[in-house]
mmCIF file of C-alpha atoms in Angstrom:
data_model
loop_
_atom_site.group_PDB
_atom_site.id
_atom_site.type_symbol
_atom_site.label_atom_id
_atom_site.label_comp_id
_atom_site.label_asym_id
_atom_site.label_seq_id
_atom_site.Cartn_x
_atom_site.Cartn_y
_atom_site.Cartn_z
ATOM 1 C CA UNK X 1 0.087 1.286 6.324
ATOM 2 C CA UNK X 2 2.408 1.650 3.363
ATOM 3 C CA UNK X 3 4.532 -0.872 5.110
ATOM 4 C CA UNK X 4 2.161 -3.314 6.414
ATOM 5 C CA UNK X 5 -0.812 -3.121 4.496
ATOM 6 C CA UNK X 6 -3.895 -0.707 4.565
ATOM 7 C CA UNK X 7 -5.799 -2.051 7.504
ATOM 8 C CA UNK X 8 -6.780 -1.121 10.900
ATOM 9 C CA UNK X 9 -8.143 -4.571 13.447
ATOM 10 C CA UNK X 10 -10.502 -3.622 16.016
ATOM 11 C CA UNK X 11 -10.199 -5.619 18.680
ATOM 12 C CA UNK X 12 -13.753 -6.350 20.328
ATOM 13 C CA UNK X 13 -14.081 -8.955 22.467
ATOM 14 C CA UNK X 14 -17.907 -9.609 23.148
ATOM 15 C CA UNK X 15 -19.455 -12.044 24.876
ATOM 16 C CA UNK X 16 -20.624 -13.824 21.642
ATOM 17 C CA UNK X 17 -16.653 -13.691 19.885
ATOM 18 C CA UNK X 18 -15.320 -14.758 23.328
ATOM 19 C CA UNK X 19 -17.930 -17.750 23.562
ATOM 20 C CA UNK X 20 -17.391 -18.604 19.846
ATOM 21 C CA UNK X 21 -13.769 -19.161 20.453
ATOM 22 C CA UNK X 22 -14.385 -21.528 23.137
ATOM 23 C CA UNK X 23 -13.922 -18.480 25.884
ATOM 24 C CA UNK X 24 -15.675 -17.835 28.901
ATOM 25 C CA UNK X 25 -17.451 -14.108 29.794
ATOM 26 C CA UNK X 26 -14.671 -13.426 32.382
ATOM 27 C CA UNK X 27 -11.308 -11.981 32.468
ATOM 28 C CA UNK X 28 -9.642 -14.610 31.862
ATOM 29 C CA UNK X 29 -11.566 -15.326 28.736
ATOM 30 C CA UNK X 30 -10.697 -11.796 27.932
ATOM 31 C CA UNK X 31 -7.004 -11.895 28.654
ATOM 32 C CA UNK X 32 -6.675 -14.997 26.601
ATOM 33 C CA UNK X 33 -8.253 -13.747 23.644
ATOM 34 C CA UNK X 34 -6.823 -10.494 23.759
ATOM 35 C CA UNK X 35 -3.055 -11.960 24.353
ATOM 36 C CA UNK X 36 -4.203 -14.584 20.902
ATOM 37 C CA UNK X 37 -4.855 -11.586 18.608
ATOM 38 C CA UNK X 38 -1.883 -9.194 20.246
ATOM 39 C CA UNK X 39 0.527 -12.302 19.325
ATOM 40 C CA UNK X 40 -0.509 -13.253 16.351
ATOM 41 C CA UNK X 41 -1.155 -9.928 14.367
ATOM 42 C CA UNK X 42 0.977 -7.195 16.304
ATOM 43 C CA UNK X 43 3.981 -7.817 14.045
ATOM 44 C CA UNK X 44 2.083 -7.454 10.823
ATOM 45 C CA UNK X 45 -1.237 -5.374 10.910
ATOM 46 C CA UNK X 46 -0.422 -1.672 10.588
ATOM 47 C CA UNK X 47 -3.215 -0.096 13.056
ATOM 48 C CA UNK X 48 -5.455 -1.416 15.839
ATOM 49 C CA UNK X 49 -8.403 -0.457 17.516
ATOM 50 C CA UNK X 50 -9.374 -1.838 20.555
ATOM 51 C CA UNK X 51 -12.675 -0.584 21.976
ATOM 52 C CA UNK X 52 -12.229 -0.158 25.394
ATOM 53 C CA UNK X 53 -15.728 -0.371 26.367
ATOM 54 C CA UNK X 54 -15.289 -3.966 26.582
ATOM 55 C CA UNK X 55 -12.785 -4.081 28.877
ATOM 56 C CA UNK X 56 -13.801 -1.693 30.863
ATOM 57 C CA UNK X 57 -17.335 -4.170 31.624
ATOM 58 C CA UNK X 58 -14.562 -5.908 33.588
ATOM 59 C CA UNK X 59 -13.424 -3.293 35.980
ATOM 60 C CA UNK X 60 -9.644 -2.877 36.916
ATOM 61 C CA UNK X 61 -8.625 -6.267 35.810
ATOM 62 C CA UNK X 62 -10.333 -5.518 32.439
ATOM 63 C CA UNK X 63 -8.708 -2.340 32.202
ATOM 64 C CA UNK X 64 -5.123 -4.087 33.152
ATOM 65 C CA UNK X 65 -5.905 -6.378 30.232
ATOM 66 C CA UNK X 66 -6.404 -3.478 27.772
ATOM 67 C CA UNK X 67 -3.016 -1.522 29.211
ATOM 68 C CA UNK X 68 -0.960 -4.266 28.183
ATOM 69 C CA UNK X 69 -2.551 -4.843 25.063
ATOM 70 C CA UNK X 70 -1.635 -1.451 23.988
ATOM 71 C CA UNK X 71 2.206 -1.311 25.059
ATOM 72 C CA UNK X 72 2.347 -4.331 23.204
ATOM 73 C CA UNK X 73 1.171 -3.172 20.067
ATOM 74 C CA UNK X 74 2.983 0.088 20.396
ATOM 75 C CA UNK X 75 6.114 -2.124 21.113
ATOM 76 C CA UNK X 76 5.728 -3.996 18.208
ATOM 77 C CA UNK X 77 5.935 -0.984 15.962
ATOM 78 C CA UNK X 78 1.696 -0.902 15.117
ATOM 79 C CA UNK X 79 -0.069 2.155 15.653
ATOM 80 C CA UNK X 80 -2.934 2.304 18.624
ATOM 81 C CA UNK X 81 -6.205 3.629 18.125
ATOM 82 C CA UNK X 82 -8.188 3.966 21.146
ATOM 83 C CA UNK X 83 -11.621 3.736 20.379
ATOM 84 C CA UNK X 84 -13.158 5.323 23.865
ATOM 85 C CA UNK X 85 -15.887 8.091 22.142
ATOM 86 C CA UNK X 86 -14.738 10.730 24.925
ATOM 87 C CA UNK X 87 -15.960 14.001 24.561
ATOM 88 C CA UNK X 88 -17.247 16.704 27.470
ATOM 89 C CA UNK X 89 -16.221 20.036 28.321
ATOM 90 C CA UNK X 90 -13.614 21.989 30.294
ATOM 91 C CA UNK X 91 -11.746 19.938 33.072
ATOM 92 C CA UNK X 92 -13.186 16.755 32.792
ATOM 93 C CA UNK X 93 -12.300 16.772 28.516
ATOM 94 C CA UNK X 94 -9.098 17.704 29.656
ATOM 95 C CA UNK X 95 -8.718 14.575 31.761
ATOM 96 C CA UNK X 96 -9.852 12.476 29.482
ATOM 97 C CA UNK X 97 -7.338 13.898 26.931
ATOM 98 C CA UNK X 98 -4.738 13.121 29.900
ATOM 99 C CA UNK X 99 -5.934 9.154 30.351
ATOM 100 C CA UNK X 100 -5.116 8.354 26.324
ATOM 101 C CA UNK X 101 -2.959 11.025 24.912
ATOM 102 C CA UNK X 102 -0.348 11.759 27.403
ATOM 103 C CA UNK X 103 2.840 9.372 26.893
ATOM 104 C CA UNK X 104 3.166 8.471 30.368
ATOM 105 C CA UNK X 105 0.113 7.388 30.928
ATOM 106 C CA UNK X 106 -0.540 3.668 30.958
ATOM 107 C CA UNK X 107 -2.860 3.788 28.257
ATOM 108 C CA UNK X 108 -1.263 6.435 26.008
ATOM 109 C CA UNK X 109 -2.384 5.675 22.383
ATOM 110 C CA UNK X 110 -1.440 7.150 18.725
ATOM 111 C CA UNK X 111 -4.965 8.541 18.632
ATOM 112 C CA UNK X 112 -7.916 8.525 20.099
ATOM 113 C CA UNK X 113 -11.580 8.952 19.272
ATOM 114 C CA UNK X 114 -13.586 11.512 20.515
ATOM 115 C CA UNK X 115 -16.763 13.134 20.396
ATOM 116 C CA UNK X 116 -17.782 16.524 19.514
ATOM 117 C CA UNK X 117 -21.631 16.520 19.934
ATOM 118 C CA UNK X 118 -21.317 18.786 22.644
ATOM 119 C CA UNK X 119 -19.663 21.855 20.058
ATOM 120 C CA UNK X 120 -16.180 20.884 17.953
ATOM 121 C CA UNK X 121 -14.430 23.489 20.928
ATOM 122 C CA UNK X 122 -14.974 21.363 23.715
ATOM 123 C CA UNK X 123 -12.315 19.310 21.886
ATOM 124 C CA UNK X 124 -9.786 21.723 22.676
ATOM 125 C CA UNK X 125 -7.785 20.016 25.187
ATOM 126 C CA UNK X 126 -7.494 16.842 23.424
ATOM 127 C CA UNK X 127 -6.504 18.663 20.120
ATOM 128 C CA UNK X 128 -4.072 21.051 22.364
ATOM 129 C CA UNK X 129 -2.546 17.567 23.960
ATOM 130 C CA UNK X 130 -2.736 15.618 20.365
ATOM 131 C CA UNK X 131 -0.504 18.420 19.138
ATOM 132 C CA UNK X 132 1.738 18.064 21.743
ATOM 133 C CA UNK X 133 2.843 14.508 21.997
ATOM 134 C CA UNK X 134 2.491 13.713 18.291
ATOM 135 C CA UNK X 135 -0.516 11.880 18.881
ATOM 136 C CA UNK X 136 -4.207 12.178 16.616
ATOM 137 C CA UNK X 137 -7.838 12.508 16.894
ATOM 138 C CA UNK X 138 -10.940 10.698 15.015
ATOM 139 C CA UNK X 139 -13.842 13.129 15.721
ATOM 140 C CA UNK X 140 -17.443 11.476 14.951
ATOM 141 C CA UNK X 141 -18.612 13.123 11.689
ATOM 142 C CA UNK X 142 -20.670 10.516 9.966
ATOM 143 C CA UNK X 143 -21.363 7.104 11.709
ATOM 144 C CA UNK X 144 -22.530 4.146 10.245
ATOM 145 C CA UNK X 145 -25.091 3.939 13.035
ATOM 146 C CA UNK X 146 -28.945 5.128 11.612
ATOM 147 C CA UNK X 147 -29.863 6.885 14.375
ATOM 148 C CA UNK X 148 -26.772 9.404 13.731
ATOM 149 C CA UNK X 149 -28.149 11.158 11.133
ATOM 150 C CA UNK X 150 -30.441 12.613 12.811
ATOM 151 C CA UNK X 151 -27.803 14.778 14.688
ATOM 152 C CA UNK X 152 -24.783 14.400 11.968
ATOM 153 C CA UNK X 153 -27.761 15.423 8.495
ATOM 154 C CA UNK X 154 -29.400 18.124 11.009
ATOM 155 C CA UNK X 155 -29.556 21.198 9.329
ATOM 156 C CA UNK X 156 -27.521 24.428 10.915
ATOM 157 C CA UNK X 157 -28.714 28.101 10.674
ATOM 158 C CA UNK X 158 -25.884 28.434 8.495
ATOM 159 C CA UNK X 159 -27.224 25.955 5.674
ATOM 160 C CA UNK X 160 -24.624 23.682 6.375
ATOM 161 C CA UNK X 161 -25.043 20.486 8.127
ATOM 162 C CA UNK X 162 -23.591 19.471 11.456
ATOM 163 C CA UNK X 163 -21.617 16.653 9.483
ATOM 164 C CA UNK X 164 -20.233 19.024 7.087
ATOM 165 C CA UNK X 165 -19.275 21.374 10.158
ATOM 166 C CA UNK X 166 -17.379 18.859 12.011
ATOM 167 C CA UNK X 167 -15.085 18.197 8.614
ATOM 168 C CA UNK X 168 -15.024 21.859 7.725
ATOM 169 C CA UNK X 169 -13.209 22.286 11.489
ATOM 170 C CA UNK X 170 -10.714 19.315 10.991
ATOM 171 C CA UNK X 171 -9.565 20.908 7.546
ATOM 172 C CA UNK X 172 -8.864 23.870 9.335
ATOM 173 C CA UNK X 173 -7.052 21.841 11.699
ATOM 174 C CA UNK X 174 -4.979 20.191 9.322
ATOM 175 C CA UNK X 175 -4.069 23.404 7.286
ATOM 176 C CA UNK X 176 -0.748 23.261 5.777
ATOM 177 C CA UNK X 177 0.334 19.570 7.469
ATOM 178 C CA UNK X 178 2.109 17.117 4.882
ATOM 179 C CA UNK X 179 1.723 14.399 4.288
ATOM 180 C CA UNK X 180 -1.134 14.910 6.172
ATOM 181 C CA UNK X 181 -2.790 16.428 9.762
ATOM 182 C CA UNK X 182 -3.356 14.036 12.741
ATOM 183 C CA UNK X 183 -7.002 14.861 13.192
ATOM 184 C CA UNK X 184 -9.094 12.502 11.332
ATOM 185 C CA UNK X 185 -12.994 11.820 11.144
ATOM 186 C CA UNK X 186 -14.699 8.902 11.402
ATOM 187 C CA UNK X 187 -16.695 8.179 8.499
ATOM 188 C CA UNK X 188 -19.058 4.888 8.038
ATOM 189 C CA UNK X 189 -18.015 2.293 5.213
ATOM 190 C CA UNK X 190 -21.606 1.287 4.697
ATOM 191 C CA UNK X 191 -23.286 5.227 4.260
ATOM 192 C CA UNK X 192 -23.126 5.202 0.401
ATOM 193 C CA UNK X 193 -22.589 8.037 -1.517
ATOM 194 C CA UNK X 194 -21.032 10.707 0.390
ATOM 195 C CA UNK X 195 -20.099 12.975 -2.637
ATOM 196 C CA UNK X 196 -21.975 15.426 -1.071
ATOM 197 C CA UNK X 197 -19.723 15.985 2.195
ATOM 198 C CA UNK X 198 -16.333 17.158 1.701
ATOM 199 C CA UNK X 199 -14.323 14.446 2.828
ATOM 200 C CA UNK X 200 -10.775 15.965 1.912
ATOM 201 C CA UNK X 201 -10.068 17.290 5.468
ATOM 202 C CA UNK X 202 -6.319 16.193 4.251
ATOM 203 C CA UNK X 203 -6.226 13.962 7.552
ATOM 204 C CA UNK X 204 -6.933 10.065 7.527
ATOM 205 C CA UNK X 205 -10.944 8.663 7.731
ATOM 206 C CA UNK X 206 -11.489 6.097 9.945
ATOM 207 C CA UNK X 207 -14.057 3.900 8.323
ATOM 208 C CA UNK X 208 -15.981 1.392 10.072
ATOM 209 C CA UNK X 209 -18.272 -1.021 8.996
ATOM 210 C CA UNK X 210 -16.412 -3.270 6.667
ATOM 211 C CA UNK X 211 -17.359 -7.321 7.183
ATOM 212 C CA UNK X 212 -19.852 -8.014 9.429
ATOM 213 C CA UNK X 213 -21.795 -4.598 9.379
ATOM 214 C CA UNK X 214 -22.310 -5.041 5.721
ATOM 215 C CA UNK X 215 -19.463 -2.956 3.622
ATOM 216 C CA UNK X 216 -16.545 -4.389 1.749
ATOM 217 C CA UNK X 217 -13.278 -2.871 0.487
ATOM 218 C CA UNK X 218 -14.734 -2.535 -3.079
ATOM 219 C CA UNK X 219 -17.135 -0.104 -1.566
ATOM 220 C CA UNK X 220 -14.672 2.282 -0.148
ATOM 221 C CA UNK X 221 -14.075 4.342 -3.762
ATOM 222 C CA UNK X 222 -17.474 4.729 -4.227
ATOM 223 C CA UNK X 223 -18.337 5.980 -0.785
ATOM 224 C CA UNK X 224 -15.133 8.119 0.078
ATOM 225 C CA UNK X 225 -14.303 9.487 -3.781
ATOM 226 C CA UNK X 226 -10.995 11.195 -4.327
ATOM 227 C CA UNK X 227 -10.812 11.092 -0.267
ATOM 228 C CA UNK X 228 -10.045 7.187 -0.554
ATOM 229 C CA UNK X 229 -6.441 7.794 -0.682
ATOM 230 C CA UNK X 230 -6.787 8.913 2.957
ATOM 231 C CA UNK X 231 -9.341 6.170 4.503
ATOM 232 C CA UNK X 232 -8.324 4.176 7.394
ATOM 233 C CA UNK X 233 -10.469 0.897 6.608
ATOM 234 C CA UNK X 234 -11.396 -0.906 9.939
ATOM 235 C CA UNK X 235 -12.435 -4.580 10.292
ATOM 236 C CA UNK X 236 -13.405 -6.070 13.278
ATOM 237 C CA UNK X 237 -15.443 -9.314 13.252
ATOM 238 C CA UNK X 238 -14.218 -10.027 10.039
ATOM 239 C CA UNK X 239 -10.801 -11.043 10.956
ATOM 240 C CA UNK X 240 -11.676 -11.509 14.889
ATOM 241 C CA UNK X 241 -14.156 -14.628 13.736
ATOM 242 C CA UNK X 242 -11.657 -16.756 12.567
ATOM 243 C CA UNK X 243 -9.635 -17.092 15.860
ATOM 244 C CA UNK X 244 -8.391 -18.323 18.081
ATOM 245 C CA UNK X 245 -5.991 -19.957 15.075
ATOM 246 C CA UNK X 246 -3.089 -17.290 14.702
ATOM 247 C CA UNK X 247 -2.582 -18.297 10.956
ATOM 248 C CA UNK X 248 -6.118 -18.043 10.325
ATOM 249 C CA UNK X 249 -5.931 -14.596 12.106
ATOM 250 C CA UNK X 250 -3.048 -13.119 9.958
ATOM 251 C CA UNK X 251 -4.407 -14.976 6.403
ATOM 252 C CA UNK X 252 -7.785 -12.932 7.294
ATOM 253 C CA UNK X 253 -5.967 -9.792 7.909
ATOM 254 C CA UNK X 254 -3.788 -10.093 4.666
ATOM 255 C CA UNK X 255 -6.805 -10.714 2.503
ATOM 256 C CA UNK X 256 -8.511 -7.638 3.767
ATOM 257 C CA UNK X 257 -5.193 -5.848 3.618
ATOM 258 C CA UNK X 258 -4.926 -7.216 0.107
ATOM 259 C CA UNK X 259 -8.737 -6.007 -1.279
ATOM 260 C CA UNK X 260 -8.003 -2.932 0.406
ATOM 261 C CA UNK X 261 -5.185 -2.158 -1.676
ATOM 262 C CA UNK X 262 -6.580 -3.448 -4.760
ATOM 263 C CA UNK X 263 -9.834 -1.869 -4.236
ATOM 264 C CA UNK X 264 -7.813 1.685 -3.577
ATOM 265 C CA UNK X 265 -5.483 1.067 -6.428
ATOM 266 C CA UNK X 266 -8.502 0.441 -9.191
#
């Protein structure tokens, strides 16, 4: 991010985006518009964050689609961030874990996000298989979504909230790691004041929510705080909306990239 800017693309390719650039609702639309954004931006955007859910609508070809995508990226020197939402227990965690975070697999990513609704420890193999190949984890904390508050603001018997849990585990996690830990939280752009969590987990936030959900990088001080340093600012519509031109691709990208910075820097 130092290098290339502070900006993570998702890479979302619903029906609506693929029909606005011209696409059709089929694999083919999808492979096209994936290979557009892969070749224009892989070179120059620092992280990506393709939601697989929307390849996976597709079946096996869909899937194929989203397996290149990320050895191209990865070959291109950006990071990966597979946004899949995985979480369960025991075994089937564990294979999870094995589809995105072990490097021979074919859709091994630099992190992965996961969820922990189901008690932070049933995380354990993806943490245990994050640590090993020098991948990282985003672990749901507080979505931009409304109806996550009512599980993310619940109240434990502890006083603390189940929010404030989920970062209170990831600091522990990252104990001691410079410059920082691999296990991140996601954390919604457009939530507002959040001076009342304790965001300093000293791992990276992934924050959604930027363009078309509402937020913009001059928001991300006043939501994250001191923690701002450490945000992973996601766009996806934003810069996806002005394809299928590559330049007008990267000139969205840098512009975000850009009012990240500045917004950071102020």
């Amino acid at each position: 991010m130092d290098t290339r800017g502070p900006l993570c693309v998702g890479i979302d390719p619903h029906a609506s985006l693929l029909s606005a650039w011209g696409l059709k609702d089929d694999v083919d639309g999808l492979e096209t518009f994936t290979r557009t954004v892969v070749d224009a931006l892989a070179g120059t955007v620092a992280v990506f964050k393709p939601q697989s859910a929307f390849f996976e609508r597709f079946g096996s070809r869909g899937v194929a689609v989203l397996e290149r995508a990320v050895a191209d990226l990865r070959g291109a020197g950006a990071l990966v961030v597979m946004d899949a939402k995985r979480g369960d227990i025991g075994s089937t965690m564990a294979a999870y874990a094995e589809t995105y975070l072990r490097p021979d697999a074919p859709l091994f990513s630099d992190a992965l996000t996961v969820s922990p609704f189901l008690g932070y420890g049933s995380l354990e193999p993806a943490v245990r298989l994050a640590r090993e190949n020098g991948a990282g984890l985003f672990v749901l904390a507080l979505t931009s979504n409304p109806e996550g508050a009512e599980v993310q603001r619940a109240v434990r018997g502890d006083g603390r909230t189940v929010a404030a849990t989920m970062l209170a585990h990831l600091a522990e996690e990252n104990a001691g790691q410079t410059p920082l830990g691999s296990f991140g939280a996601v954390v919604g752009a457009t939530l507002g004041d959040l001076s009342s969590f304790d965001l300093d987990v000293n791992g990276p936030l992934l924050a959604p929510g930027i363009g078309a959900q509402g937020a913009t990088p001059a928001d991300l001080p006043a939501v994250f705080g001191a923690a701002v340093r450490n945000v992973v600012p996601n766009v996806s519509r934003g810069v996806l909306r002005h394809g299928p031109d590559a330049a007008a691709l990267r000139d969205a990208a840098r512009r975000y990239a850009d009012e990240v910075r500045a917004a950071v820097a102020s």
